[in-house]
Amino acid sequence: MSKHRTPRRADLSQHFLRSRSLAASLIAQAPVKRNDLVVEIGPGRGILTRELARRCREVVAVEFDGALSEALRARFLSDNRVTIVRSDFLCFRLPDVPYKVLGNIPFNRTAAIVRRLVRGRFSTAGRLARDPA
């Protein structure tokens, strides 16, 4: 990513993780295995994406913000485990195979996103985790 960071857009309820150590810790605690397909909601600047790519087979990162998705494409261009999709997650076609979902989701879309996932084809309506205070 360039030295000029894409600014946070409050209208999209964006909140970016900045700590690499926190991102690594969150992903280390996530139930992600080497052969998993992971759909990441709202990858932002890609700090969780980077950690996920180290631990799973494939990451499909779904980003609504056009500027962020272009920056992510450039950042992960040489990583064949990461696919960046510019889309509203609520309109994104979920995989036809089992997958896991992780992300730093926008606060103003949380209910709609959780509702979609719980009703999804491969939903286990498993546990939802809060990030640490």
CSV table of N, CA and C in Angstrom, one decimal:
chain,number,residue,atom,x,y,z
A,1,MET,N,0.8,-1.2,0.0
A,1,MET,CA,0.0,0.0,0.0
A,1,MET,C,0.9,1.2,0.0
A,2,SER,N,0.4,2.3,-0.5
A,2,SER,CA,1.2,3.5,-0.6
A,2,SER,C,1.3,4.2,0.8
A,3,LYS,N,2.2,5.1,0.8
A,3,LYS,CA,2.4,5.8,2.1
A,3,LYS,C,1.3,6.7,2.4
A,4,HIS,N,0.5,7.1,1.4
A,4,HIS,CA,-0.7,7.9,1.6
A,4,HIS,C,-1.9,7.0,1.8
A,5,ARG,N,-2.3,7.0,3.0
A,5,ARG,CA,-3.4,6.1,3.4
A,5,ARG,C,-4.7,6.6,3.0
A,6,THR,N,-5.6,5.7,2.6
A,6,THR,CA,-7.0,6.1,2.3
A,6,THR,C,-7.6,6.5,3.5
A,7,PRO,N,-8.2,7.7,3.6
A,7,PRO,CA,-8.9,8.1,4.8
A,7,PRO,C,-10.1,7.3,5.1
A,8,ARG,N,-10.4,7.3,6.4
A,8,ARG,CA,-11.6,6.6,6.9
A,8,ARG,C,-12.8,7.3,6.5
A,9,ARG,N,-13.8,6.6,6.0
A,9,ARG,CA,-15.1,7.3,5.6
A,9,ARG,C,-16.1,7.0,6.7
A,10,ALA,N,-16.5,8.0,7.5
A,10,ALA,CA,-17.5,7.9,8.5
A,10,ALA,C,-18.8,7.5,8.0
A,11,ASP,N,-19.1,7.9,6.7
A,11,ASP,CA,-20.4,7.6,6.1
A,11,ASP,C,-20.6,6.1,5.9
A,12,LEU,N,-19.5,5.4,5.8
A,12,LEU,CA,-19.5,3.9,5.7
A,12,LEU,C,-19.2,3.2,7.0
A,13,SER,N,-19.2,4.0,8.1
A,13,SER,CA,-19.0,3.4,9.4
A,13,SER,C,-17.6,2.6,9.5
A,14,GLN,N,-16.6,3.2,8.8
A,14,GLN,CA,-15.3,2.5,8.8
A,14,GLN,C,-14.5,2.7,10.0
A,15,HIS,N,-13.9,1.7,10.5
A,15,HIS,CA,-13.0,1.7,11.7
A,15,HIS,C,-11.9,0.8,11.3
A,16,PHE,N,-10.7,1.2,11.2
A,16,PHE,CA,-9.5,0.4,10.7
A,16,PHE,C,-8.7,-0.1,11.9
A,17,LEU,N,-8.3,-1.4,11.9
A,17,LEU,CA,-7.3,-1.9,12.8
A,17,LEU,C,-6.0,-1.3,12.3
A,18,ARG,N,-5.2,-1.0,13.3
A,18,ARG,CA,-3.8,-0.5,12.9
A,18,ARG,C,-2.7,-1.3,13.5
A,19,SER,N,-3.0,-2.0,14.5
A,19,SER,CA,-2.0,-2.8,15.2
A,19,SER,C,-1.8,-4.2,14.6
A,20,ARG,N,-0.6,-4.4,14.0
A,20,ARG,CA,-0.3,-5.7,13.4
A,20,ARG,C,-0.3,-6.8,14.5
A,21,SER,N,0.1,-6.5,15.7
A,21,SER,CA,0.1,-7.5,16.8
A,21,SER,C,-1.3,-7.9,17.2
A,22,LEU,N,-2.2,-6.9,17.2
A,22,LEU,CA,-3.6,-7.2,17.6
A,22,LEU,C,-4.2,-8.1,16.4
A,23,ALA,N,-4.0,-7.7,15.2
A,23,ALA,CA,-4.5,-8.5,14.1
A,23,ALA,C,-4.0,-9.9,14.1
A,24,ALA,N,-2.7,-10.1,14.4
A,24,ALA,CA,-2.1,-11.4,14.5
A,24,ALA,C,-2.7,-12.2,15.6
A,25,SER,N,-3.0,-11.6,16.7
A,25,SER,CA,-3.6,-12.2,17.9
A,25,SER,C,-5.0,-12.6,17.6
A,26,LEU,N,-5.8,-11.7,17.0
A,26,LEU,CA,-7.2,-12.1,16.6
A,26,LEU,C,-7.2,-13.3,15.7
A,27,ILE,N,-6.4,-13.3,14.7
A,27,ILE,CA,-6.4,-14.4,13.7
A,27,ILE,C,-5.9,-15.7,14.4
A,28,ALA,N,-4.9,-15.6,15.3
A,28,ALA,CA,-4.4,-16.8,16.0
A,28,ALA,C,-5.5,-17.4,16.8
A,29,GLN,N,-6.5,-16.6,17.3
A,29,GLN,CA,-7.6,-17.1,18.1
A,29,GLN,C,-8.8,-17.6,17.3
A,30,ALA,N,-8.8,-17.2,16.0
A,30,ALA,CA,-9.9,-17.6,15.2
A,30,ALA,C,-9.8,-19.1,14.8
A,31,PRO,N,-10.9,-19.7,14.6
A,31,PRO,CA,-10.9,-21.1,14.2
A,31,PRO,C,-10.7,-21.3,12.7
A,32,VAL,N,-9.5,-20.8,12.2
A,32,VAL,CA,-9.1,-20.9,10.8
A,32,VAL,C,-8.0,-21.9,10.7
A,33,LYS,N,-8.2,-22.8,9.7
A,33,LYS,CA,-7.3,-23.9,9.4
A,33,LYS,C,-6.7,-23.7,8.0
A,34,ARG,N,-5.6,-24.4,7.8
A,34,ARG,CA,-4.8,-24.3,6.6
A,34,ARG,C,-5.6,-24.5,5.3
A,35,ASN,N,-6.6,-25.4,5.3
A,35,ASN,CA,-7.4,-25.7,4.1
A,35,ASN,C,-8.7,-24.9,4.0
A,36,ASP,N,-8.9,-23.9,4.8
A,36,ASP,CA,-10.1,-23.2,4.8
A,36,ASP,C,-10.2,-22.1,3.7
A,37,LEU,N,-11.4,-21.9,3.2
A,37,LEU,CA,-11.8,-20.7,2.4
A,37,LEU,C,-12.4,-19.7,3.4
A,38,VAL,N,-11.9,-18.5,3.4
A,38,VAL,CA,-12.4,-17.5,4.3
A,38,VAL,C,-12.9,-16.3,3.5
A,39,VAL,N,-14.1,-15.9,3.8
A,39,VAL,CA,-14.6,-14.6,3.3
A,39,VAL,C,-14.4,-13.6,4.3
A,40,GLU,N,-13.7,-12.5,3.9
A,40,GLU,CA,-13.4,-11.4,4.9
A,40,GLU,C,-14.3,-10.3,4.5
A,41,ILE,N,-15.1,-9.8,5.5
A,41,ILE,CA,-16.0,-8.7,5.3
A,41,ILE,C,-15.3,-7.4,5.7
A,42,GLY,N,-15.2,-6.4,4.8
A,42,GLY,CA,-14.6,-5.1,5.1
A,42,GLY,C,-13.2,-5.2,5.4
A,43,PRO,N,-12.3,-5.6,4.5
A,43,PRO,CA,-10.9,-5.7,4.8
A,43,PRO,C,-10.2,-4.4,5.0
A,44,GLY,N,-10.8,-3.3,4.6
A,44,GLY,CA,-10.2,-2.0,4.9
A,44,GLY,C,-8.8,-1.9,4.2
A,45,ARG,N,-7.8,-1.7,5.0
A,45,ARG,CA,-6.4,-1.6,4.5
A,45,ARG,C,-5.7,-2.9,4.5
A,46,GLY,N,-6.3,-4.0,4.9
A,46,GLY,CA,-5.8,-5.3,4.7
A,46,GLY,C,-4.9,-5.9,5.8
A,47,ILE,N,-5.0,-5.4,7.0
A,47,ILE,CA,-4.2,-5.9,8.1
A,47,ILE,C,-4.7,-7.3,8.5
A,48,LEU,N,-6.0,-7.5,8.6
A,48,LEU,CA,-6.4,-8.9,8.9
A,48,LEU,C,-6.2,-9.8,7.7
A,49,THR,N,-6.4,-9.3,6.5
A,49,THR,CA,-6.2,-10.0,5.2
A,49,THR,C,-4.9,-10.7,5.2
A,50,ARG,N,-3.9,-9.9,5.5
A,50,ARG,CA,-2.5,-10.4,5.5
A,50,ARG,C,-2.3,-11.6,6.5
A,51,GLU,N,-2.8,-11.4,7.7
A,51,GLU,CA,-2.7,-12.5,8.6
A,51,GLU,C,-3.5,-13.7,8.2
A,52,LEU,N,-4.7,-13.5,7.7
A,52,LEU,CA,-5.5,-14.6,7.2
A,52,LEU,C,-4.8,-15.4,6.1
A,53,ALA,N,-4.2,-14.7,5.2
A,53,ALA,CA,-3.5,-15.4,4.0
A,53,ALA,C,-2.4,-16.3,4.5
A,54,ARG,N,-1.8,-16.0,5.6
A,54,ARG,CA,-0.8,-16.8,6.2
A,54,ARG,C,-1.3,-18.1,6.8
A,55,ARG,N,-2.6,-18.1,7.1
A,55,ARG,CA,-3.1,-19.3,7.8
A,55,ARG,C,-4.1,-20.1,7.1
A,56,CYS,N,-4.7,-19.7,5.9
A,56,CYS,CA,-5.7,-20.4,5.3
A,56,CYS,C,-5.4,-20.6,3.8
A,57,ARG,N,-6.2,-21.4,3.1
A,57,ARG,CA,-6.0,-21.7,1.7
A,57,ARG,C,-6.3,-20.6,0.8
A,58,GLU,N,-7.4,-19.9,1.1
A,58,GLU,CA,-7.8,-18.8,0.3
A,58,GLU,C,-8.6,-17.7,1.1
A,59,VAL,N,-8.4,-16.5,0.8
A,59,VAL,CA,-9.1,-15.4,1.4
A,59,VAL,C,-9.9,-14.6,0.2
A,60,VAL,N,-11.2,-14.5,0.4
A,60,VAL,CA,-11.9,-13.6,-0.6
A,60,VAL,C,-12.3,-12.4,0.3
A,61,ALA,N,-11.7,-11.3,0.0
A,61,ALA,CA,-11.9,-10.1,0.8
A,61,ALA,C,-12.9,-9.2,0.1
A,62,VAL,N,-14.0,-8.9,0.7
A,62,VAL,CA,-15.1,-8.2,0.1
A,62,VAL,C,-15.1,-6.8,0.7
A,63,GLU,N,-14.8,-5.8,-0.2
A,63,GLU,CA,-14.7,-4.4,0.2
A,63,GLU,C,-15.6,-3.5,-0.6
A,64,PHE,N,-16.4,-2.7,0.1
A,64,PHE,CA,-17.4,-1.8,-0.6
A,64,PHE,C,-16.7,-0.6,-1.1
A,65,ASP,N,-15.7,0.0,-0.4
A,65,ASP,CA,-15.1,1.2,-0.8
A,65,ASP,C,-14.1,1.0,-2.0
A,66,GLY,N,-14.4,1.7,-3.1
A,66,GLY,CA,-13.6,1.6,-4.3
A,66,GLY,C,-12.2,1.9,-4.1
A,67,ALA,N,-11.9,3.0,-3.5
A,67,ALA,CA,-10.5,3.4,-3.3
A,67,ALA,C,-9.7,2.3,-2.5
A,68,LEU,N,-10.3,1.8,-1.4
A,68,LEU,CA,-9.7,0.7,-0.6
A,68,LEU,C,-9.5,-0.6,-1.4
A,69,SER,N,-10.5,-0.9,-2.2
A,69,SER,CA,-10.4,-2.2,-2.9
A,69,SER,C,-9.3,-2.1,-4.0
A,70,GLU,N,-9.1,-0.9,-4.6
A,70,GLU,CA,-8.0,-0.8,-5.6
A,70,GLU,C,-6.7,-0.9,-4.8
A,71,ALA,N,-6.6,-0.2,-3.7
A,71,ALA,CA,-5.3,-0.3,-2.9
A,71,ALA,C,-5.0,-1.7,-2.5
A,72,LEU,N,-6.1,-2.4,-2.1
A,72,LEU,CA,-5.9,-3.8,-1.7
A,72,LEU,C,-5.4,-4.7,-2.9
A,73,ARG,N,-6.0,-4.5,-4.0
A,73,ARG,CA,-5.6,-5.2,-5.2
A,73,ARG,C,-4.1,-5.0,-5.5
A,74,ALA,N,-3.7,-3.8,-5.4
A,74,ALA,CA,-2.3,-3.5,-5.6
A,74,ALA,C,-1.4,-4.2,-4.5
A,75,ARG,N,-1.8,-4.1,-3.3
A,75,ARG,CA,-1.1,-4.7,-2.2
A,75,ARG,C,-0.9,-6.2,-2.3
A,76,PHE,N,-2.0,-6.9,-2.7
A,76,PHE,CA,-2.0,-8.4,-2.7
A,76,PHE,C,-1.9,-8.9,-4.1
A,77,LEU,N,-1.4,-8.1,-5.1
A,77,LEU,CA,-1.3,-8.6,-6.5
A,77,LEU,C,-0.5,-9.8,-6.6
A,78,SER,N,0.5,-10.0,-5.9
A,78,SER,CA,1.4,-11.2,-6.1
A,78,SER,C,1.0,-12.4,-5.1
A,79,ASP,N,0.0,-12.2,-4.3
A,79,ASP,CA,-0.5,-13.3,-3.4
A,79,ASP,C,-1.7,-14.0,-4.0
A,80,ASN,N,-1.4,-15.2,-4.6
A,80,ASN,CA,-2.5,-15.9,-5.2
A,80,ASN,C,-3.5,-16.5,-4.2
A,81,ARG,N,-3.3,-16.4,-2.9
A,81,ARG,CA,-4.3,-16.8,-1.9
A,81,ARG,C,-5.3,-15.8,-1.6
A,82,VAL,N,-5.1,-14.6,-2.1
A,82,VAL,CA,-6.1,-13.5,-1.8
A,82,VAL,C,-6.8,-13.0,-3.1
A,83,THR,N,-8.1,-12.9,-3.0
A,83,THR,CA,-8.9,-12.3,-4.1
A,83,THR,C,-9.6,-11.1,-3.5
A,84,ILE,N,-9.5,-10.0,-4.1
A,84,ILE,CA,-10.2,-8.8,-3.6
A,84,ILE,C,-11.4,-8.6,-4.5
A,85,VAL,N,-12.6,-8.4,-3.9
A,85,VAL,CA,-13.9,-8.2,-4.6
A,85,VAL,C,-14.4,-6.9,-4.1
A,86,ARG,N,-14.7,-6.0,-5.1
A,86,ARG,CA,-15.4,-4.7,-4.8
A,86,ARG,C,-16.9,-5.0,-4.8
A,87,SER,N,-17.5,-5.0,-3.7
A,87,SER,CA,-18.9,-5.3,-3.6
A,87,SER,C,-19.5,-4.9,-2.2
A,88,ASP,N,-20.7,-4.7,-2.2
A,88,ASP,CA,-21.5,-4.6,-0.9
A,88,ASP,C,-21.6,-6.1,-0.5
A,89,PHE,N,-21.2,-6.4,0.7
A,89,PHE,CA,-21.3,-7.8,1.2
A,89,PHE,C,-22.7,-8.3,1.1
A,90,LEU,N,-23.7,-7.4,1.3
A,90,LEU,CA,-25.1,-7.9,1.3
A,90,LEU,C,-25.6,-8.3,-0.1
A,91,CYS,N,-24.8,-7.9,-1.1
A,91,CYS,CA,-25.2,-8.2,-2.5
A,91,CYS,C,-24.2,-9.3,-3.1
A,92,PHE,N,-23.1,-9.6,-2.4
A,92,PHE,CA,-22.1,-10.5,-2.8
A,92,PHE,C,-22.6,-11.9,-2.8
A,93,ARG,N,-22.3,-12.6,-3.9
A,93,ARG,CA,-22.7,-14.0,-4.0
A,93,ARG,C,-21.7,-14.8,-3.1
A,94,LEU,N,-22.3,-15.5,-2.1
A,94,LEU,CA,-21.5,-16.3,-1.2
A,94,LEU,C,-21.0,-17.6,-1.9
A,95,PRO,N,-19.9,-18.1,-1.5
A,95,PRO,CA,-19.4,-19.3,-2.2
A,95,PRO,C,-20.4,-20.5,-2.1
A,96,ASP,N,-20.3,-21.4,-3.1
A,96,ASP,CA,-21.1,-22.6,-3.2
A,96,ASP,C,-20.5,-23.7,-2.4
A,97,VAL,N,-19.4,-23.5,-1.8
A,97,VAL,CA,-18.7,-24.5,-1.0
A,97,VAL,C,-18.6,-24.0,0.5
A,98,PRO,N,-18.4,-24.8,1.4
A,98,PRO,CA,-18.2,-24.4,2.8
A,98,PRO,C,-17.1,-23.3,2.9
A,99,TYR,N,-17.4,-22.3,3.8
A,99,TYR,CA,-16.4,-21.2,4.0
A,99,TYR,C,-16.6,-20.7,5.4
A,100,LYS,N,-15.6,-19.9,5.9
A,100,LYS,CA,-15.7,-19.3,7.1
A,100,LYS,C,-15.7,-17.8,6.9
A,101,VAL,N,-16.3,-17.0,7.8
A,101,VAL,CA,-16.3,-15.6,7.7
A,101,VAL,C,-15.7,-14.9,8.8
A,102,LEU,N,-14.8,-13.9,8.5
A,102,LEU,CA,-14.2,-13.1,9.5
A,102,LEU,C,-14.2,-11.7,9.0
A,103,GLY,N,-14.0,-10.7,9.9
A,103,GLY,CA,-13.9,-9.3,9.4
A,103,GLY,C,-14.1,-8.3,10.5
A,104,ASN,N,-13.7,-7.1,10.2
A,104,ASN,CA,-13.9,-6.0,11.1
A,104,ASN,C,-15.1,-5.2,10.4
A,105,ILE,N,-16.3,-5.7,10.7
A,105,ILE,CA,-17.5,-5.2,9.9
A,105,ILE,C,-17.9,-3.9,10.4
A,106,PRO,N,-18.5,-3.1,9.4
A,106,PRO,CA,-18.9,-1.8,9.7
A,106,PRO,C,-20.1,-1.8,10.7
A,107,PHE,N,-20.0,-1.0,11.7
A,107,PHE,CA,-21.0,-1.0,12.8
A,107,PHE,C,-22.4,-0.8,12.3
A,108,ASN,N,-22.6,0.1,11.3
A,108,ASN,CA,-24.0,0.4,10.9
A,108,ASN,C,-24.6,-0.7,10.0
A,109,ARG,N,-23.8,-1.7,9.7
A,109,ARG,CA,-24.3,-2.8,8.9
A,109,ARG,C,-24.3,-4.2,9.6
A,110,THR,N,-24.0,-4.2,10.9
A,110,THR,CA,-23.8,-5.4,11.6
A,110,THR,C,-25.0,-6.3,11.6
A,111,ALA,N,-26.2,-5.7,11.9
A,111,ALA,CA,-27.4,-6.5,12.0
A,111,ALA,C,-27.8,-7.2,10.7
A,112,ALA,N,-27.7,-6.4,9.6
A,112,ALA,CA,-28.0,-7.0,8.3
A,112,ALA,C,-27.0,-8.1,7.9
A,113,ILE,N,-25.7,-7.9,8.2
A,113,ILE,CA,-24.7,-8.8,7.8
A,113,ILE,C,-24.9,-10.1,8.6
A,114,VAL,N,-25.1,-10.0,9.9
A,114,VAL,CA,-25.3,-11.2,10.7
A,114,VAL,C,-26.6,-11.9,10.3
A,115,ARG,N,-27.7,-11.2,10.0
A,115,ARG,CA,-28.9,-11.8,9.5
A,115,ARG,C,-28.6,-12.6,8.2
A,116,ARG,N,-27.9,-12.0,7.3
A,116,ARG,CA,-27.6,-12.7,6.1
A,116,ARG,C,-26.8,-14.0,6.3
A,117,LEU,N,-25.8,-13.9,7.2
A,117,LEU,CA,-25.0,-15.1,7.5
A,117,LEU,C,-25.7,-16.2,8.2
A,118,VAL,N,-26.6,-15.8,9.1
A,118,VAL,CA,-27.3,-16.8,9.8
A,118,VAL,C,-28.3,-17.6,8.9
A,119,ARG,N,-28.8,-16.9,7.9
A,119,ARG,CA,-29.7,-17.5,6.9
A,119,ARG,C,-29.0,-18.1,5.8
A,120,GLY,N,-27.7,-18.1,5.7
A,120,GLY,CA,-26.9,-18.6,4.6
A,120,GLY,C,-26.9,-20.1,4.5
A,121,ARG,N,-26.6,-20.5,3.3
A,121,ARG,CA,-26.6,-22.0,3.0
A,121,ARG,C,-25.7,-22.8,3.9
A,122,PHE,N,-24.5,-22.3,4.2
A,122,PHE,CA,-23.6,-23.1,5.0
A,122,PHE,C,-23.5,-22.6,6.5
A,123,SER,N,-24.5,-21.9,6.9
A,123,SER,CA,-24.5,-21.3,8.3
A,123,SER,C,-24.6,-22.4,9.3
A,124,THR,N,-23.7,-22.3,10.3
A,124,THR,CA,-23.9,-23.1,11.5
A,124,THR,C,-24.4,-22.3,12.6
A,125,ALA,N,-24.7,-21.0,12.3
A,125,ALA,CA,-25.1,-20.1,13.4
A,125,ALA,C,-24.3,-20.2,14.6
A,126,GLY,N,-23.0,-20.3,14.3
A,126,GLY,CA,-22.0,-20.5,15.4
A,126,GLY,C,-21.8,-19.3,16.2
A,127,ARG,N,-20.6,-19.3,16.8
A,127,ARG,CA,-20.4,-18.2,17.8
A,127,ARG,C,-19.9,-16.9,17.1
A,128,LEU,N,-20.4,-15.8,17.6
A,128,LEU,CA,-19.9,-14.5,17.1
A,128,LEU,C,-19.1,-13.9,18.2
A,129,ALA,N,-18.0,-13.4,17.8
A,129,ALA,CA,-17.0,-12.9,18.8
A,129,ALA,C,-16.9,-11.3,18.8
A,130,ARG,N,-16.9,-10.7,19.9
A,130,ARG,CA,-16.6,-9.3,20.0
A,130,ARG,C,-15.1,-9.1,20.0
A,131,ASP,N,-14.6,-8.0,19.5
A,131,ASP,CA,-13.2,-7.8,19.6
A,131,ASP,C,-13.0,-7.2,21.0
A,132,PRO,N,-11.7,-7.4,21.5
A,132,PRO,CA,-11.4,-6.9,22.9
A,132,PRO,C,-11.6,-5.4,23.1
A,133,ALA,N,-12.0,-5.1,24.3
A,133,ALA,CA,-12.2,-3.6,24.6
A,133,ALA,C,-10.9,-2.9,24.7
